[in-house]
Coordinates of N, CA and C in Angstrom, one line a residue:
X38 N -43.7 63.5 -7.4 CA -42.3 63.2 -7.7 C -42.2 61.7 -8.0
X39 N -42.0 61.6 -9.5 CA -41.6 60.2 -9.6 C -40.1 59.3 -9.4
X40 N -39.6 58.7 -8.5 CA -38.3 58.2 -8.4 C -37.9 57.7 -9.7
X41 N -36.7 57.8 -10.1 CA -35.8 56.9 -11.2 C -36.6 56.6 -12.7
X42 N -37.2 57.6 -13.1 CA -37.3 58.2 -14.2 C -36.2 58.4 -15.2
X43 N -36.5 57.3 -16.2 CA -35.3 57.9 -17.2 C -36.0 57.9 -18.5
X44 N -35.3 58.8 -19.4 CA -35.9 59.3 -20.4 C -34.5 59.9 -21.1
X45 N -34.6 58.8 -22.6 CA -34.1 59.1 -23.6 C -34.5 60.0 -24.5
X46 N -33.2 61.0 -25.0 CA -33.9 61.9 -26.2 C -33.9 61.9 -27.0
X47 N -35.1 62.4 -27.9 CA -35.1 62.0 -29.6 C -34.4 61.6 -30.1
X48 N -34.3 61.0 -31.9 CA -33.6 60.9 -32.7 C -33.0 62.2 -33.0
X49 N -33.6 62.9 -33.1 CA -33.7 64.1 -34.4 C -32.3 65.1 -32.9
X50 N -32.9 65.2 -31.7 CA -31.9 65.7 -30.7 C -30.4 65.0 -30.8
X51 N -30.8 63.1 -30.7 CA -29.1 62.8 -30.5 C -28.1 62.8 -31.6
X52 N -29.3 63.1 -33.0 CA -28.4 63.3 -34.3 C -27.9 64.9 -34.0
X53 N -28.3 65.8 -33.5 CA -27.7 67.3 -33.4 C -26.7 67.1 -32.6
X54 N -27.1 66.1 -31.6 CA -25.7 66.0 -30.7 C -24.4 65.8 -31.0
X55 N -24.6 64.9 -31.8 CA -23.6 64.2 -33.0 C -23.0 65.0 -33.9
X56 N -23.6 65.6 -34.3 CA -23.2 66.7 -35.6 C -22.7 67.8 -34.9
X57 N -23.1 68.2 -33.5 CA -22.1 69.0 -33.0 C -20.9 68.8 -32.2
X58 N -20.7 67.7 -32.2 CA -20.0 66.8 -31.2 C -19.5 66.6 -29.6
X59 N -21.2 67.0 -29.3 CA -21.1 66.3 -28.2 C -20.9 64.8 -27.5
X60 N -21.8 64.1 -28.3 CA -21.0 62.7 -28.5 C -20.9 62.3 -29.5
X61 N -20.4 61.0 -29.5 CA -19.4 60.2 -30.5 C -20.9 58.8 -31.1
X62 N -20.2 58.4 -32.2 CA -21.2 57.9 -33.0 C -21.8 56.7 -31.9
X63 N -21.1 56.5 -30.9 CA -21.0 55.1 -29.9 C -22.4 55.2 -29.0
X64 N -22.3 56.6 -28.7 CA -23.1 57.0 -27.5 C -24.8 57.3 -27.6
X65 N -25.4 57.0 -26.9 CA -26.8 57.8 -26.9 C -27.1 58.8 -25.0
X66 N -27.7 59.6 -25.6 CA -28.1 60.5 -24.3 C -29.2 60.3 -23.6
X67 N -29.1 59.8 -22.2 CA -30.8 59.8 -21.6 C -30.6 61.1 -20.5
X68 N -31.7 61.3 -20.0 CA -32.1 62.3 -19.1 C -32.4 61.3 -17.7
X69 N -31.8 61.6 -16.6 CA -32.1 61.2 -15.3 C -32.2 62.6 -14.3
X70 N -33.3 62.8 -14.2 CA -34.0 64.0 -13.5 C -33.3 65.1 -14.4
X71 N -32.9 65.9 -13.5 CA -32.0 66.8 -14.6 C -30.5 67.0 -15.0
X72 N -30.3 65.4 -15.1 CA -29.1 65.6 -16.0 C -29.1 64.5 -16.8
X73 N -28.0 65.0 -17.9 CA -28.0 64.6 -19.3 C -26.4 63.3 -18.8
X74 N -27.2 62.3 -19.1 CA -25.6 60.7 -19.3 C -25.6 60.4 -20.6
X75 N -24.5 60.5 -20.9 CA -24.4 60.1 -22.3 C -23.7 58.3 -22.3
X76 N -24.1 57.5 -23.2 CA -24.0 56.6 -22.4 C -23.4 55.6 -23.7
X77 N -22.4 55.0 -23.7 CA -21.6 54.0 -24.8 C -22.5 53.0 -25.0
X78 N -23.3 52.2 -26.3 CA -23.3 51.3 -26.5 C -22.8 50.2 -26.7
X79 N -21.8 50.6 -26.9 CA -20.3 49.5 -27.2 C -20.3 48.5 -25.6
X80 N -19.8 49.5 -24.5 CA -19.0 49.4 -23.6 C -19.5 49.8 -22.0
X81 N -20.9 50.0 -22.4 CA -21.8 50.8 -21.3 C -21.1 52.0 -20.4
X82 N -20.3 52.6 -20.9 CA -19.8 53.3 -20.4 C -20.6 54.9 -20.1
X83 N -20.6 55.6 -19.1 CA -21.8 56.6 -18.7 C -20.7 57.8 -18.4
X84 N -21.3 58.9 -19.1 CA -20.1 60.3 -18.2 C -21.7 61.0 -18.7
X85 N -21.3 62.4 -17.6 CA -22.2 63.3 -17.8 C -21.9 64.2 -18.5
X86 N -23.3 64.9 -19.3 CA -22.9 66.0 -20.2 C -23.6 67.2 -20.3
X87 N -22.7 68.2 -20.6 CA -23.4 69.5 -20.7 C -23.9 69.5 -22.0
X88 N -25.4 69.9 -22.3 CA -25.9 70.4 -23.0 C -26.4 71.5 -23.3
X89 N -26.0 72.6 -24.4 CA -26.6 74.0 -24.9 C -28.3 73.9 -25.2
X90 N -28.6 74.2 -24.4 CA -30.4 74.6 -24.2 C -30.6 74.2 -26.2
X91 N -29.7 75.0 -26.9 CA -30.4 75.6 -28.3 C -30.2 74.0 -29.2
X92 N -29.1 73.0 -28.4 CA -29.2 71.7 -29.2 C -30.4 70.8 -28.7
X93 N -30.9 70.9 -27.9 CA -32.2 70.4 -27.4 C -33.8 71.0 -28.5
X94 N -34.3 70.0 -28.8 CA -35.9 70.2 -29.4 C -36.5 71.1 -28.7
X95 N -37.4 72.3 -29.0 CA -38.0 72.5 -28.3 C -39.6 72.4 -28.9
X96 N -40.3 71.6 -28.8 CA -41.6 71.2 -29.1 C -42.5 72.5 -29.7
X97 N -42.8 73.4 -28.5 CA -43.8 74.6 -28.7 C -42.6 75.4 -29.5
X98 N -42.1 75.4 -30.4 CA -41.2 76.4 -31.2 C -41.4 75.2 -32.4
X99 N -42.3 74.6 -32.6 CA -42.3 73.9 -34.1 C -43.3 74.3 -34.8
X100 N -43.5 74.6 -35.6 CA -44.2 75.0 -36.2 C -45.2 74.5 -37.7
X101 N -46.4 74.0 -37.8 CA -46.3 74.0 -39.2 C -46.6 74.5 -40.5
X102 N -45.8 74.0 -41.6 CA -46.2 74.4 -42.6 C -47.1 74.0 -43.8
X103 N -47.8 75.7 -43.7 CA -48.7 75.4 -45.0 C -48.4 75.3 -46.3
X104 N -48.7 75.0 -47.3 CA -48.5 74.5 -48.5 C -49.4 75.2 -49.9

């Protein structure tokens, strides 16, 4: 167990976030164990958020393509 672990998520995740509107253009999302702060750059302001499993990357579901 690592204490105070934080970890921000992708580009490609906080643009889906955005486009679904979970947050607002201000904000970026990090991960603190297992919860999601969404977090103001403006204003540092922090609330917690629910996120849908399906707006999250899932790495082993990428696949590539041949050509």
């Amino acid at each position: 167990y690592i204490q105070g672990v934080i970890m921000y998520l992708s580009e490609n995740t906080q643009k889906n976030l955005r486009s679904a509107g979970v947050i607002s253009e201000n904000e970026v999302v990090l991960q603190e164990g297992d919860i999601y702060v969404a977090v103001n750059v403006i204003n540092n302001h922090r609330r917690i958020v629910s996120i849908d499993k399906t707006l999250l990357e899932n790495k082993s579901n990428a696949k590539l393509l041949k050509g």
